[in-house]
Amino acid sequence: MAKTTDDASYVEEAESLKTLSGRNENPGYFEHRGNRKNMLKLINFVLLAAGSLLILSPLWWMISTSLKTMAEVMSFPPTFFPESWNWANYIRTWEAAPFTQYTINTLTITTLVVIGNVLSNSFIAYGFAKIPFRGKNVLFAIVLATMMIPGFVTLIPQYVLFAKLNWVNTYFPLVVPAFFGSAFNIFLLRQFYMTIPNELIEAAKMEGANHFYIWWKIGLPLTKPAIATVAIFSFNGAWNDFLGPLLYLNDENLYTLQIGLQVFKGQMNTQWNYLMAGSLLVLLPVILLFFFFQKYFIQGINLQSGGK
């Protein structure tokens, strides 16, 4: 049996040497292989470019519509490029309603929501990750189970609660829930905290630090990518929230940008060019935020980089 095995190994070695010698005698082999790699890269580039154009086409249609006149918007067949670039549509859009006040209102709500989500979710997640207490796993499972409840199921009970607290027509229903955490953000930050070595926590305890100090001075700095991810999600959700302000805000002075855009929608017709211009202005901060912080967003999704 040993001899048979040795013979088989000799045959495999001879075949590999023959293959290598054939490659050396035929330099075109490597050239052909390099051409195939370049062809695959070109195909991947073409597919990615086509996919990007397909995804970005609605954005371009929004930009194109915002620069057209209503007559051109309603013309058939539709034009992919505007005949005349009406940049004045953006000025008319901003002047059609008190959008400056709407922007201030939206920024106020969004800033408070981001602060509440970052502080509450990170503190709760640190407790689930690094503080041992009885029933921790059961309580964490209950928190995760709340993700299975559709938001529309709790919509009416929440409204009744806030109405009894006399919070309707105020920002409290839009801001206060952010300071009590959300299941997804708690889960994301907990998984990030789990990657921090326990020895680091124990060393801080030996120096006399309590858990609040450890969370503030050690936990938050080490989880900046995850914190940035939660902040981006929170900003996007609060900035684009339409249902919450629609339910709880009755005073026009308290309206947000999403509610303000409805001024261009009437019972008989819709001013699509102004609506698209306003929508693009509202969308611009979200695009810029992701553009400048996409590195932290990608790092935050990677749950294995917490202790690095």
Short mmCIF file of C-alpha atoms in Angstrom, two decimals:
data_model
loop_
_atom_site.label_atom_id
_atom_site.label_comp_id
_atom_site.label_asym_id
_atom_site.label_seq_id
_atom_site.Cartn_x
_atom_site.Cartn_y
_atom_site.Cartn_z
CA MET A 1 0.00 0.00 0.00
CA ALA A 2 2.87 2.41 0.80
CA LYS A 3 4.48 1.75 -2.56
CA THR A 4 1.21 2.46 -4.40
CA THR A 5 0.85 5.74 -2.54
CA ASP A 6 4.42 6.73 -3.38
CA ASP A 7 3.84 5.92 -7.04
CA ALA A 8 0.70 8.06 -7.09
CA SER A 9 2.56 10.99 -5.54
CA TYR A 10 5.33 10.64 -8.11
CA VAL A 11 2.76 10.68 -10.93
CA GLU A 12 1.07 13.84 -9.54
CA GLU A 13 4.45 15.55 -9.18
CA ALA A 14 5.41 14.63 -12.73
CA GLU A 15 2.12 15.95 -14.08
CA SER A 16 2.57 19.25 -12.20
CA LEU A 17 6.12 19.60 -13.53
CA LYS A 18 4.86 18.88 -17.04
CA THR A 19 2.20 21.55 -16.68
CA LEU A 20 4.73 24.10 -15.42
CA SER A 21 7.16 23.28 -18.22
CA GLY A 22 4.34 23.63 -20.75
CA ARG A 23 3.49 27.05 -19.37
CA ASN A 24 7.13 28.12 -19.54
CA GLU A 25 7.42 26.91 -23.12
CA ASN A 26 4.20 28.74 -24.01
CA PRO A 27 4.39 32.38 -22.79
CA GLY A 28 1.07 33.03 -24.44
CA TYR A 29 -0.57 31.10 -21.61
CA PHE A 30 0.01 33.94 -19.15
CA GLU A 31 -0.99 36.52 -21.73
CA HIS A 32 -4.23 34.66 -22.38
CA ARG A 33 -4.88 34.45 -18.65
CA GLY A 34 -4.24 38.17 -18.23
CA ASN A 35 -6.59 38.99 -21.11
CA ARG A 36 -9.30 36.89 -19.51
CA LYS A 37 -8.93 38.77 -16.21
CA ASN A 38 -9.11 42.10 -18.01
CA MET A 39 -12.22 40.93 -19.86
CA LEU A 40 -13.88 39.93 -16.59
CA LYS A 41 -13.02 43.31 -15.07
CA LEU A 42 -14.50 45.05 -18.11
CA ILE A 43 -17.70 42.99 -17.86
CA ASN A 44 -18.00 43.74 -14.15
CA PHE A 45 -17.48 47.44 -14.83
CA VAL A 46 -20.14 47.48 -17.54
CA LEU A 47 -22.65 45.64 -15.31
CA LEU A 48 -22.00 47.91 -12.34
CA ALA A 49 -22.25 51.01 -14.52
CA ALA A 50 -25.55 49.80 -16.00
CA GLY A 51 -26.91 49.02 -12.54
CA SER A 52 -25.82 52.44 -11.23
CA LEU A 53 -27.51 54.22 -14.13
CA LEU A 54 -30.67 52.22 -13.52
CA ILE A 55 -30.71 53.13 -9.83
CA LEU A 56 -29.86 56.81 -10.44
CA SER A 57 -32.40 57.27 -13.24
CA PRO A 58 -35.27 58.21 -10.83
CA LEU A 59 -33.01 60.86 -9.26
CA TRP A 60 -32.24 62.31 -12.67
CA TRP A 61 -35.95 62.27 -13.55
CA MET A 62 -36.62 64.27 -10.38
CA ILE A 63 -33.92 66.80 -11.31
CA SER A 64 -35.16 67.03 -14.88
CA THR A 65 -38.78 67.53 -13.81
CA SER A 66 -37.80 70.22 -11.32
CA LEU A 67 -36.29 72.29 -14.15
CA LYS A 68 -39.25 72.05 -16.54
CA THR A 69 -42.38 74.10 -16.97
CA MET A 70 -45.73 72.51 -16.17
CA ALA A 71 -46.59 72.43 -19.89
CA GLU A 72 -43.44 70.44 -20.61
CA VAL A 73 -44.03 68.15 -17.62
CA MET A 74 -47.48 67.24 -18.93
CA SER A 75 -46.39 66.91 -22.56
CA PHE A 76 -46.41 63.55 -24.32
CA PRO A 77 -44.11 61.89 -25.15
CA PRO A 78 -42.13 62.96 -22.08
CA THR A 79 -38.70 64.54 -22.54
CA PHE A 80 -35.69 63.15 -20.74
CA PHE A 81 -33.93 66.54 -20.76
CA PRO A 82 -35.69 69.86 -20.16
CA GLU A 83 -35.98 72.14 -23.17
CA SER A 84 -35.17 75.17 -21.02
CA TRP A 85 -33.41 74.88 -17.68
CA ASN A 86 -35.66 76.85 -15.32
CA TRP A 87 -33.47 77.28 -12.25
CA ALA A 88 -35.95 79.86 -10.99
CA ASN A 89 -38.26 76.97 -10.06
CA TYR A 90 -36.18 76.43 -6.92
CA ILE A 91 -36.60 80.06 -5.86
CA ARG A 92 -40.35 79.96 -6.51
CA THR A 93 -40.58 76.70 -4.59
CA TRP A 94 -38.84 78.17 -1.53
CA GLU A 95 -41.05 81.24 -1.64
CA ALA A 96 -44.33 79.32 -2.08
CA ALA A 97 -44.45 78.47 1.64
CA PRO A 98 -42.44 79.35 4.78
CA PHE A 99 -39.83 76.70 4.06
CA THR A 100 -37.21 78.49 6.16
CA GLN A 101 -39.39 77.96 9.24
CA TYR A 102 -40.10 74.38 8.16
CA THR A 103 -36.35 73.75 7.88
CA ILE A 104 -35.71 75.10 11.37
CA ASN A 105 -38.51 72.94 12.76
CA THR A 106 -37.20 69.84 11.00
CA LEU A 107 -33.63 70.47 12.15
CA THR A 108 -34.82 70.90 15.74
CA ILE A 109 -36.72 67.62 15.74
CA THR A 110 -33.97 65.75 13.91
CA THR A 111 -31.20 66.98 16.21
CA LEU A 112 -33.09 65.99 19.34
CA VAL A 113 -33.98 62.58 17.88
CA VAL A 114 -30.36 61.88 16.92
CA ILE A 115 -29.10 62.87 20.39
CA GLY A 116 -31.78 60.77 22.08
CA ASN A 117 -31.14 57.70 19.95
CA VAL A 118 -27.38 57.84 20.33
CA LEU A 119 -27.39 58.31 24.11
CA SER A 120 -30.24 55.97 25.06
CA ASN A 121 -29.43 53.11 22.69
CA SER A 122 -25.70 53.13 23.44
CA PHE A 123 -26.28 53.18 27.21
CA ILE A 124 -28.86 50.35 27.08
CA ALA A 125 -26.66 48.33 24.73
CA TYR A 126 -23.68 48.73 27.07
CA GLY A 127 -25.76 47.36 29.94
CA PHE A 128 -26.81 44.30 27.93
CA ALA A 129 -23.24 43.69 26.76
CA LYS A 130 -21.07 44.39 29.81
CA ILE A 131 -23.18 44.46 32.98
CA PRO A 132 -24.14 41.04 34.39
CA PHE A 133 -27.58 40.84 36.01
CA ARG A 134 -30.24 38.20 36.50
CA GLY A 135 -32.59 37.67 33.56
CA LYS A 136 -30.45 39.67 31.14
CA ASN A 137 -30.83 37.24 28.24
CA VAL A 138 -34.59 36.95 28.72
CA LEU A 139 -35.00 40.72 28.83
CA PHE A 140 -32.84 41.12 25.73
CA ALA A 141 -34.96 38.53 23.90
CA ILE A 142 -38.09 40.49 24.82
CA VAL A 143 -36.49 43.67 23.45
CA LEU A 144 -35.69 41.92 20.17
CA ALA A 145 -39.23 40.51 20.03
CA THR A 146 -40.61 44.04 19.84
CA MET A 147 -39.08 44.28 16.36
CA MET A 148 -41.74 41.81 15.20
CA ILE A 149 -44.58 44.18 16.11
CA PRO A 150 -45.65 46.35 13.15
CA GLY A 151 -45.59 50.06 13.87
CA PHE A 152 -49.19 50.53 12.74
CA VAL A 153 -50.36 48.21 15.54
CA THR A 154 -49.12 50.63 18.22
CA LEU A 155 -50.10 53.76 16.32
CA ILE A 156 -53.52 54.27 17.93
CA PRO A 157 -52.45 53.40 21.51
CA GLN A 158 -49.55 55.82 21.20
CA TYR A 159 -51.81 58.59 19.95
CA VAL A 160 -54.28 58.02 22.80
CA LEU A 161 -51.42 58.11 25.32
CA PHE A 162 -49.95 61.33 23.95
CA ALA A 163 -53.40 62.91 23.71
CA LYS A 164 -54.03 62.20 27.40
CA LEU A 165 -50.66 63.76 28.20
CA ASN A 166 -51.72 66.87 26.21
CA TRP A 167 -48.74 66.41 23.90
CA VAL A 168 -50.70 66.70 20.65
CA ASN A 169 -49.61 69.70 18.57
CA THR A 170 -46.19 69.66 20.26
CA TYR A 171 -42.84 68.09 19.39
CA PHE A 172 -42.87 65.78 22.41
CA PRO A 173 -44.47 62.77 20.61
CA LEU A 174 -41.82 63.05 17.89
CA VAL A 175 -38.82 63.47 20.21
CA VAL A 176 -39.44 61.76 23.56
CA PRO A 177 -39.67 58.15 22.22
CA ALA A 178 -36.11 58.50 20.89
CA PHE A 179 -34.82 58.76 24.48
CA PHE A 180 -36.19 55.29 25.35
CA GLY A 181 -34.24 53.29 22.76
CA SER A 182 -35.19 51.09 19.83
CA ALA A 183 -34.66 47.36 19.44
CA PHE A 184 -32.63 47.46 16.22
CA ASN A 185 -30.21 50.12 17.43
CA ILE A 186 -29.79 48.37 20.78
CA PHE A 187 -29.00 45.11 19.00
CA LEU A 188 -26.49 46.79 16.65
CA LEU A 189 -24.65 48.59 19.44
CA ARG A 190 -24.72 45.58 21.78
CA GLN A 191 -23.01 43.42 19.17
CA PHE A 192 -20.40 46.14 18.79
CA TYR A 193 -19.85 46.40 22.56
CA MET A 194 -19.40 42.63 22.73
CA THR A 195 -16.19 42.96 20.70
CA ILE A 196 -14.58 45.16 23.38
CA PRO A 197 -12.33 43.00 25.62
CA ASN A 198 -13.65 42.45 29.12
CA GLU A 199 -10.12 42.93 30.46
CA LEU A 200 -10.36 46.60 29.49
CA ILE A 201 -13.56 46.98 31.51
CA GLU A 202 -12.07 45.16 34.50
CA ALA A 203 -8.95 47.34 34.42
CA ALA A 204 -11.11 50.45 34.52
CA LYS A 205 -13.07 49.02 37.48
CA MET A 206 -9.82 48.38 39.37
CA GLU A 207 -8.99 52.07 38.92
CA GLY A 208 -12.28 52.96 40.63
CA ALA A 209 -14.39 53.77 37.58
CA ASN A 210 -18.11 52.99 37.63
CA HIS A 211 -20.12 51.72 34.68
CA PHE A 212 -21.38 55.16 33.71
CA TYR A 213 -17.82 56.50 33.51
CA ILE A 214 -16.67 53.43 31.57
CA TRP A 215 -19.51 53.83 29.10
CA TRP A 216 -18.84 57.54 28.61
CA LYS A 217 -15.04 57.51 28.50
CA ILE A 218 -14.29 54.06 27.03
CA GLY A 219 -17.40 52.62 25.43
CA LEU A 220 -18.48 55.60 23.32
CA PRO A 221 -15.00 56.41 21.90
CA LEU A 222 -14.40 52.77 20.93
CA THR A 223 -17.76 52.46 19.18
CA LYS A 224 -17.64 55.60 17.04
CA PRO A 225 -18.40 53.74 13.76
CA ALA A 226 -21.51 52.12 15.27
CA ILE A 227 -22.55 55.41 16.86
CA ALA A 228 -22.19 57.09 13.47
CA THR A 229 -24.35 54.39 11.90
CA VAL A 230 -27.10 54.89 14.49
CA ALA A 231 -26.85 58.66 14.02
CA ILE A 232 -27.20 58.34 10.23
CA PHE A 233 -30.21 56.03 10.54
CA SER A 234 -31.80 58.35 13.11
CA PHE A 235 -31.19 61.45 11.01
CA ASN A 236 -32.63 59.82 7.91
CA GLY A 237 -35.70 58.56 9.77
CA ALA A 238 -36.46 61.84 11.55
CA TRP A 239 -35.70 64.06 8.54
CA ASN A 240 -37.96 62.06 6.22
CA ASP A 241 -40.71 61.35 8.76
CA PHE A 242 -44.11 62.25 7.33
CA LEU A 243 -46.63 60.22 9.33
CA GLY A 244 -45.56 61.46 12.78
CA PRO A 245 -45.82 65.21 12.04
CA LEU A 246 -49.03 64.58 10.08
CA LEU A 247 -50.67 62.98 13.13
CA TYR A 248 -49.44 65.20 15.94
CA LEU A 249 -48.91 68.66 14.43
CA ASN A 250 -51.87 70.94 13.70
CA ASP A 251 -50.25 74.37 13.88
CA GLU A 252 -48.69 75.49 10.58
CA ASN A 253 -45.86 77.18 12.47
CA LEU A 254 -44.79 73.74 13.73
CA TYR A 255 -44.87 71.98 10.35
CA THR A 256 -41.84 70.12 9.04
CA LEU A 257 -40.48 70.01 5.49
CA GLN A 258 -42.33 66.80 4.63
CA ILE A 259 -45.65 68.38 5.56
CA GLY A 260 -44.72 71.63 3.82
CA LEU A 261 -44.23 69.84 0.49
CA GLN A 262 -47.94 69.06 0.44
CA VAL A 263 -48.63 72.70 -0.49
CA PHE A 264 -47.90 71.75 -4.10
CA LYS A 265 -50.52 68.99 -4.12
CA GLY A 266 -54.07 70.13 -4.74
CA GLN A 267 -57.40 68.37 -5.15
CA MET A 268 -57.52 68.97 -8.90
CA ASN A 269 -53.87 69.07 -9.93
CA THR A 270 -50.30 68.82 -8.64
CA GLN A 271 -47.50 71.23 -9.48
CA TRP A 272 -45.00 68.50 -10.27
CA ASN A 273 -42.11 70.80 -11.19
CA TYR A 274 -42.27 72.67 -7.87
CA LEU A 275 -42.91 69.46 -5.94
CA MET A 276 -39.83 67.82 -7.47
CA ALA A 277 -37.74 70.92 -6.80
CA GLY A 278 -38.83 70.95 -3.17
CA SER A 279 -38.28 67.21 -2.81
CA LEU A 280 -34.77 67.56 -4.20
CA LEU A 281 -33.96 70.34 -1.73
CA VAL A 282 -35.27 68.20 1.12
CA LEU A 283 -33.31 65.17 -0.10
CA LEU A 284 -30.02 67.05 -0.51
CA PRO A 285 -28.94 67.01 3.20
CA VAL A 286 -29.47 63.23 3.39
CA ILE A 287 -27.31 62.68 0.30
CA LEU A 288 -24.56 64.94 1.63
CA LEU A 289 -24.65 63.26 5.04
CA PHE A 290 -24.17 59.80 3.57
CA PHE A 291 -21.53 61.05 1.14
CA PHE A 292 -19.32 62.50 3.89
CA PHE A 293 -19.90 59.77 6.50
CA GLN A 294 -20.13 56.64 4.36
CA LYS A 295 -16.77 55.39 5.70
CA TYR A 296 -18.08 55.37 9.27
CA PHE A 297 -21.36 53.87 8.10
CA ILE A 298 -19.58 50.91 6.47
CA GLN A 299 -17.37 50.42 9.53
CA GLY A 300 -20.43 50.49 11.77
CA ILE A 301 -22.08 47.69 9.82
CA ASN A 302 -18.94 45.58 10.33
CA LEU A 303 -19.60 44.22 13.82
CA GLN A 304 -16.09 42.77 14.12
CA SER A 305 -14.27 46.13 14.24
CA GLY A 306 -15.40 47.26 17.68
CA GLY A 307 -12.28 46.37 19.62
CA LYS A 308 -9.78 47.48 16.97
#
